[in-house]
mmCIF file of C-alpha atoms in Angstrom:
data_model
loop_
_atom_site.group_PDB
_atom_site.id
_atom_site.type_symbol
_atom_site.label_atom_id
_atom_site.label_comp_id
_atom_site.label_asym_id
_atom_site.label_seq_id
_atom_site.Cartn_x
_atom_site.Cartn_y
_atom_site.Cartn_z
ATOM 1 C CA UNK T 75 16.258 -10.299 -5.094
ATOM 2 C CA UNK T 76 15.304 -12.234 -8.198
ATOM 3 C CA UNK T 77 12.362 -11.130 -10.276
ATOM 4 C CA UNK T 78 11.044 -14.642 -10.825
ATOM 5 C CA UNK T 79 11.053 -13.902 -14.568
ATOM 6 C CA UNK T 80 14.317 -15.669 -15.376
ATOM 7 C CA UNK T 81 16.579 -12.615 -15.134
ATOM 8 C CA UNK T 82 18.202 -10.637 -12.317
ATOM 9 C CA UNK T 83 16.121 -7.931 -10.713
ATOM 10 C CA UNK T 84 17.187 -4.317 -11.255
ATOM 11 C CA UNK T 85 18.678 -2.345 -8.394
ATOM 12 C CA UNK T 86 16.094 -1.480 -5.766
ATOM 13 C CA UNK T 87 14.647 2.027 -5.662
ATOM 14 C CA UNK T 88 14.965 3.718 -2.267
ATOM 15 C CA UNK T 89 11.738 5.407 -1.052
ATOM 16 C CA UNK T 90 10.139 6.532 2.190
ATOM 17 C CA UNK T 91 7.218 4.927 3.981
ATOM 18 C CA UNK T 92 4.095 6.763 2.802
ATOM 19 C CA UNK T 93 2.669 7.380 6.273
ATOM 20 C CA UNK T 94 3.294 8.072 9.942
ATOM 21 C CA UNK T 95 2.090 5.917 12.823
ATOM 22 C CA UNK T 96 2.021 2.133 13.110
ATOM 23 C CA UNK T 97 1.134 -0.156 10.196
ATOM 24 C CA UNK T 98 1.177 -3.940 9.750
ATOM 25 C CA UNK T 99 2.985 -5.427 6.743
ATOM 26 C CA UNK T 100 1.114 -7.630 4.268
ATOM 27 C CA UNK T 101 2.329 -9.229 1.019
ATOM 28 C CA UNK T 102 5.990 -8.399 1.588
ATOM 29 C CA UNK T 103 8.326 -9.308 -1.298
ATOM 30 C CA UNK T 104 10.570 -10.862 1.362
ATOM 31 C CA UNK T 105 7.979 -13.632 1.654
ATOM 32 C CA UNK T 106 7.591 -14.312 -2.075
ATOM 33 C CA UNK T 107 8.054 -12.784 -5.516
ATOM 34 C CA UNK T 108 5.766 -11.858 -7.163
ATOM 35 C CA UNK T 109 4.463 -10.562 -3.844
ATOM 36 C CA UNK T 110 0.808 -10.551 -4.902
ATOM 37 C CA UNK T 111 1.022 -13.787 -6.857
ATOM 38 C CA UNK T 112 1.205 -12.096 -10.263
ATOM 39 C CA UNK T 113 3.380 -9.806 -12.381
ATOM 40 C CA UNK T 114 0.225 -8.187 -13.815
ATOM 41 C CA UNK T 115 -0.151 -4.395 -13.526
ATOM 42 C CA UNK T 116 3.463 -3.977 -12.409
ATOM 43 C CA UNK T 117 2.784 -5.541 -8.987
ATOM 44 C CA UNK T 118 5.818 -7.869 -8.905
ATOM 45 C CA UNK T 119 7.415 -6.178 -5.860
ATOM 46 C CA UNK T 120 4.376 -4.405 -4.409
ATOM 47 C CA UNK T 121 3.850 -4.272 -0.659
ATOM 48 C CA UNK T 122 0.766 -3.565 1.470
ATOM 49 C CA UNK T 123 0.372 -1.833 4.827
ATOM 50 C CA UNK T 124 -2.650 -1.959 7.149
ATOM 51 C CA UNK T 125 -2.948 0.683 9.861
ATOM 52 C CA UNK T 126 -3.015 -0.620 13.438
ATOM 53 C CA UNK T 127 -3.257 0.740 16.982
ATOM 54 C CA UNK T 128 -0.692 0.307 19.770
ATOM 55 C CA UNK T 129 -1.982 -3.229 20.361
ATOM 56 C CA UNK T 130 -1.577 -4.221 16.711
ATOM 57 C CA UNK T 131 -5.332 -4.301 16.013
ATOM 58 C CA UNK T 132 -6.690 -3.191 12.642
ATOM 59 C CA UNK T 133 -10.058 -2.182 14.130
ATOM 60 C CA UNK T 134 -11.255 -1.363 17.663
ATOM 61 C CA UNK T 135 -13.923 -4.049 17.872
ATOM 62 C CA UNK T 136 -15.377 -7.227 16.437
ATOM 63 C CA UNK T 137 -19.021 -8.182 15.993
ATOM 64 C CA UNK T 138 -21.187 -10.758 14.279
ATOM 65 C CA UNK T 139 -20.444 -8.908 11.031
ATOM 66 C CA UNK T 140 -16.715 -9.650 11.485
ATOM 67 C CA UNK T 141 -17.499 -13.374 11.328
ATOM 68 C CA UNK T 142 -20.460 -13.519 8.971
ATOM 69 C CA UNK T 143 -20.644 -10.409 6.839
ATOM 70 C CA UNK T 144 -19.082 -7.109 5.856
ATOM 71 C CA UNK T 145 -18.094 -4.082 7.934
ATOM 72 C CA UNK T 146 -18.007 -0.327 7.244
ATOM 73 C CA UNK T 147 -14.549 0.890 6.184
ATOM 74 C CA UNK T 148 -14.794 3.755 8.690
ATOM 75 C CA UNK T 149 -14.466 1.185 11.495
ATOM 76 C CA UNK T 150 -10.810 0.510 10.634
ATOM 77 C CA UNK T 151 -7.855 2.471 11.973
ATOM 78 C CA UNK T 152 -6.358 2.830 8.465
ATOM 79 C CA UNK T 153 -9.352 4.590 6.983
ATOM 80 C CA UNK T 154 -8.749 8.302 6.494
ATOM 81 C CA UNK T 155 -5.133 8.295 7.708
ATOM 82 C CA UNK T 156 -2.919 10.695 5.703
ATOM 83 C CA UNK T 157 -0.885 9.111 2.906
ATOM 84 C CA UNK T 158 2.407 10.809 2.035
ATOM 85 C CA UNK T 159 4.413 10.888 -1.182
ATOM 86 C CA UNK T 160 7.047 8.101 -1.012
ATOM 87 C CA UNK T 161 9.303 10.050 -3.410
ATOM 88 C CA UNK T 162 9.738 13.533 -4.829
ATOM 89 C CA UNK T 163 8.838 13.911 -8.489
ATOM 90 C CA UNK T 164 6.063 14.736 -10.925
ATOM 91 C CA UNK T 165 2.580 13.290 -10.720
ATOM 92 C CA UNK T 166 1.997 11.475 -14.011
ATOM 93 C CA UNK T 167 -1.432 9.964 -13.348
ATOM 94 C CA UNK T 168 -4.258 10.094 -10.825
ATOM 95 C CA UNK T 169 -7.502 8.184 -10.611
ATOM 96 C CA UNK T 170 -10.371 9.133 -8.313
ATOM 97 C CA UNK T 171 -14.074 8.386 -8.071
ATOM 98 C CA UNK T 172 -13.923 4.716 -7.054
ATOM 99 C CA UNK T 173 -16.184 4.055 -4.033
ATOM 100 C CA UNK T 174 -14.866 2.917 -0.667
ATOM 101 C CA UNK T 175 -16.677 -0.378 -0.352
ATOM 102 C CA UNK T 176 -17.449 -2.513 2.675
ATOM 103 C CA UNK T 177 -14.542 -4.305 4.361
ATOM 104 C CA UNK T 178 -14.345 -8.072 4.642
ATOM 105 C CA UNK T 179 -12.620 -9.862 7.525
ATOM 106 C CA UNK T 180 -15.128 -12.718 7.270
ATOM 107 C CA UNK T 181 -14.058 -15.760 5.279
ATOM 108 C CA UNK T 182 -17.697 -16.169 4.215
ATOM 109 C CA UNK T 183 -17.744 -12.663 2.767
ATOM 110 C CA UNK T 184 -14.359 -13.113 1.111
ATOM 111 C CA UNK T 185 -15.392 -16.061 -1.077
ATOM 112 C CA UNK T 186 -17.859 -14.226 -3.384
ATOM 113 C CA UNK T 187 -15.568 -11.203 -3.424
ATOM 114 C CA UNK T 188 -12.596 -13.230 -4.640
ATOM 115 C CA UNK T 189 -14.775 -14.883 -7.293
ATOM 116 C CA UNK T 190 -15.481 -11.417 -8.699
ATOM 117 C CA UNK T 191 -11.816 -10.516 -9.149
ATOM 118 C CA UNK T 192 -11.672 -11.328 -12.862
ATOM 119 C CA UNK T 193 -14.725 -9.187 -13.474
ATOM 120 C CA UNK T 194 -13.093 -6.230 -11.742
ATOM 121 C CA UNK T 195 -9.976 -6.700 -13.844
ATOM 122 C CA UNK T 196 -12.075 -6.460 -17.011
ATOM 123 C CA UNK T 197 -13.381 -3.095 -15.765
ATOM 124 C CA UNK T 198 -9.877 -1.608 -15.921
ATOM 125 C CA UNK T 199 -6.936 -0.790 -13.681
ATOM 126 C CA UNK T 200 -9.004 1.590 -11.557
ATOM 127 C CA UNK T 201 -11.273 -1.220 -10.423
ATOM 128 C CA UNK T 202 -8.180 -3.061 -9.137
ATOM 129 C CA UNK T 203 -5.922 -0.234 -7.903
ATOM 130 C CA UNK T 204 -8.840 1.905 -6.763
ATOM 131 C CA UNK T 205 -8.173 5.596 -6.327
ATOM 132 C CA UNK T 206 -4.446 6.049 -6.845
ATOM 133 C CA UNK T 207 -1.559 8.393 -7.604
ATOM 134 C CA UNK T 208 1.502 7.674 -9.769
ATOM 135 C CA UNK T 209 4.680 9.739 -9.292
ATOM 136 C CA UNK T 210 7.626 9.704 -11.718
ATOM 137 C CA UNK T 211 11.052 10.050 -10.118
ATOM 138 C CA UNK T 212 13.132 13.077 -11.230
ATOM 139 C CA UNK T 213 15.510 10.914 -13.280
ATOM 140 C CA UNK T 214 12.612 9.304 -15.122
ATOM 141 C CA UNK T 215 13.782 5.844 -14.208
ATOM 142 C CA UNK T 216 10.776 4.766 -12.179
ATOM 143 C CA UNK T 217 7.154 5.473 -11.395
ATOM 144 C CA UNK T 218 5.963 4.939 -7.818
ATOM 145 C CA UNK T 219 2.305 4.343 -7.079
ATOM 146 C CA UNK T 220 0.148 4.462 -3.967
ATOM 147 C CA UNK T 221 -3.191 2.680 -4.317
ATOM 148 C CA UNK T 222 -6.594 2.161 -2.639
ATOM 149 C CA UNK T 223 -6.963 5.788 -1.532
ATOM 150 C CA UNK T 224 -10.168 7.223 -0.072
ATOM 151 C CA UNK T 225 -12.664 8.490 -2.599
ATOM 152 C CA UNK T 226 -12.379 12.270 -2.973
ATOM 153 C CA UNK T 227 -9.222 12.577 -0.862
ATOM 154 C CA UNK T 228 -6.632 13.086 -3.613
ATOM 155 C CA UNK T 229 -4.797 16.393 -3.167
ATOM 156 C CA UNK T 230 -2.725 16.445 -6.384
ATOM 157 C CA UNK T 231 -3.276 16.226 -10.113
ATOM 158 C CA UNK T 232 -1.314 15.253 -13.242
ATOM 159 C CA UNK T 233 1.699 17.510 -13.778
ATOM 160 C CA UNK T 234 1.990 18.573 -10.151
ATOM 161 C CA UNK T 235 5.428 18.473 -8.552
ATOM 162 C CA UNK T 236 5.396 16.825 -5.136
ATOM 163 C CA UNK T 237 7.931 16.565 -2.342
ATOM 164 C CA UNK T 238 8.713 13.364 -0.518
ATOM 165 C CA UNK T 239 6.638 13.338 2.659
ATOM 166 C CA UNK T 240 3.925 15.606 1.230
ATOM 167 C CA UNK T 241 0.315 14.747 2.121
ATOM 168 C CA UNK T 242 -1.182 13.596 -1.186
ATOM 169 C CA UNK T 243 -4.331 11.704 -0.154
ATOM 170 C CA UNK T 244 -5.921 9.545 2.523
ATOM 171 C CA UNK T 245 -6.045 5.796 3.050
ATOM 172 C CA UNK T 246 -9.245 4.221 1.779
ATOM 173 C CA UNK T 247 -10.816 0.948 0.755
ATOM 174 C CA UNK T 248 -11.272 1.444 -2.983
ATOM 175 C CA UNK T 249 -10.504 -1.046 -5.734
ATOM 176 C CA UNK T 250 -9.435 -4.613 -5.051
ATOM 177 C CA UNK T 251 -9.200 -4.199 -1.287
ATOM 178 C CA UNK T 252 -10.655 -6.353 1.467
ATOM 179 C CA UNK T 253 -10.015 -3.813 4.221
ATOM 180 C CA UNK T 254 -8.585 -0.275 4.293
ATOM 181 C CA UNK T 255 -4.865 -0.296 3.519
ATOM 182 C CA UNK T 256 -2.240 1.341 1.323
ATOM 183 C CA UNK T 257 -0.493 -0.512 -1.496
ATOM 184 C CA UNK T 258 2.897 0.750 -2.690
ATOM 185 C CA UNK T 259 4.707 -0.314 -5.863
ATOM 186 C CA UNK T 260 7.370 0.847 -8.305
ATOM 187 C CA UNK T 261 7.242 0.352 -12.091
ATOM 188 C CA UNK T 262 9.387 1.206 -15.084
ATOM 189 C CA UNK T 263 6.593 3.224 -16.754
ATOM 190 C CA UNK T 264 3.211 4.790 -16.003
ATOM 191 C CA UNK T 265 1.077 2.384 -18.065
ATOM 192 C CA UNK T 266 0.335 -0.518 -15.682
ATOM 193 C CA UNK T 267 -0.719 -2.825 -18.522
ATOM 194 C CA UNK T 268 2.772 -2.773 -20.058
ATOM 195 C CA UNK T 269 4.862 -1.870 -16.989
ATOM 196 C CA UNK T 270 7.468 -4.081 -15.412
ATOM 197 C CA UNK T 271 7.515 -4.051 -11.624
ATOM 198 C CA UNK T 272 10.664 -2.673 -9.962
ATOM 199 C CA UNK T 273 11.996 -3.619 -6.521
ATOM 200 C CA UNK T 274 11.998 -0.987 -3.821
ATOM 201 C CA UNK T 275 13.355 -0.573 -0.297
ATOM 202 C CA UNK T 276 12.494 1.893 2.452
ATOM 203 C CA UNK T 277 15.216 4.291 3.568
ATOM 204 C CA UNK T 278 14.688 4.301 7.311
ATOM 205 C CA UNK T 279 12.000 2.961 9.606
ATOM 206 C CA UNK T 280 11.353 1.120 12.823
ATOM 207 C CA UNK T 281 10.243 -2.508 12.630
ATOM 208 C CA UNK T 282 8.705 -4.650 15.357
ATOM 209 C CA UNK T 283 8.940 -8.248 14.112
ATOM 210 C CA UNK T 284 5.912 -10.540 14.494
ATOM 211 C CA UNK T 285 5.901 -11.631 18.127
ATOM 212 C CA UNK T 286 8.428 -8.935 19.062
ATOM 213 C CA UNK T 287 8.078 -6.328 21.790
ATOM 214 C CA UNK T 288 10.120 -3.386 20.535
ATOM 215 C CA UNK T 289 10.879 -1.504 17.336
ATOM 216 C CA UNK T 290 14.270 -2.103 15.770
ATOM 217 C CA UNK T 291 15.941 0.439 13.464
ATOM 218 C CA UNK T 292 16.117 -0.517 9.771
ATOM 219 C CA UNK T 293 17.732 1.176 6.791
ATOM 220 C CA UNK T 294 17.441 0.568 3.034
ATOM 221 C CA UNK T 295 15.578 -2.690 3.315
ATOM 222 C CA UNK T 296 12.085 -4.169 3.312
ATOM 223 C CA UNK T 297 10.053 -5.133 6.374
ATOM 224 C CA UNK T 298 9.025 -8.726 6.878
ATOM 225 C CA UNK T 299 5.540 -10.161 6.598
ATOM 226 C CA UNK T 300 3.296 -9.539 9.633
ATOM 227 C CA UNK T 301 5.755 -7.138 11.288
ATOM 228 C CA UNK T 302 4.662 -3.691 12.484
ATOM 229 C CA UNK T 303 6.483 -0.689 11.049
ATOM 230 C CA UNK T 304 6.557 3.004 11.802
ATOM 231 C CA UNK T 305 8.327 5.793 9.976
ATOM 232 C CA UNK T 306 11.370 7.172 11.724
ATOM 233 C CA UNK T 307 10.312 10.495 13.248
ATOM 234 C CA UNK T 308 13.723 11.956 12.446
ATOM 235 C CA UNK T 309 13.464 11.065 8.788
ATOM 236 C CA UNK T 310 9.959 12.555 8.462
ATOM 237 C CA UNK T 311 11.038 15.801 10.125
ATOM 238 C CA UNK T 312 14.069 16.006 7.828
ATOM 239 C CA UNK T 313 11.921 15.523 4.737
ATOM 240 C CA UNK T 314 9.353 18.138 5.791
ATOM 241 C CA UNK T 315 12.011 20.706 6.697
#
């Protein structure tokens, strides 16, 4: 992987998927780097996951609001699902209190929202990352963040020690989010304004490629764009025990 900044990328940090169940991959660094179109806020290698059902749907229904307006975040399968610590370590920062706003699958609703992105950035990192938790790895070499959590769902605070696989919050639709999802990234420090994004890989998971019919085992890699992933049950049980 190359950082796109004219120098080789550092070695990838190995983490666990921060959830159980099935989730669809968005903004995978395997598609492009920087994955979100910018190096700002340490997002160079960030990846997004949207919760889905067994049929790969993000929500159980569509309506006129899907095409023309906004929809309540509670409609989506992701909303309220438990989010787990991707790594063991110490919590170095938390941010809560950002509202879970309406979701936008409609292209008409997306246009004014995207035009307001610069304004949200001026409001601070919380307006972009939403409610989030940052965890420093035990060796101090990286900080891993999970973003867009549900307002009021955070279960940890600064200074807390967490175990990989521990329930630390719930998926929400806070910050710069068009529908409920979880955003995962690694950085070289806790301050997102000065941080450099670090590459990460997931230790073990099942991946059903776009158009595929079955989950294939993966280890120490990233999933591809539009694939469906699920955490390996064996790995989750091992972490929790």
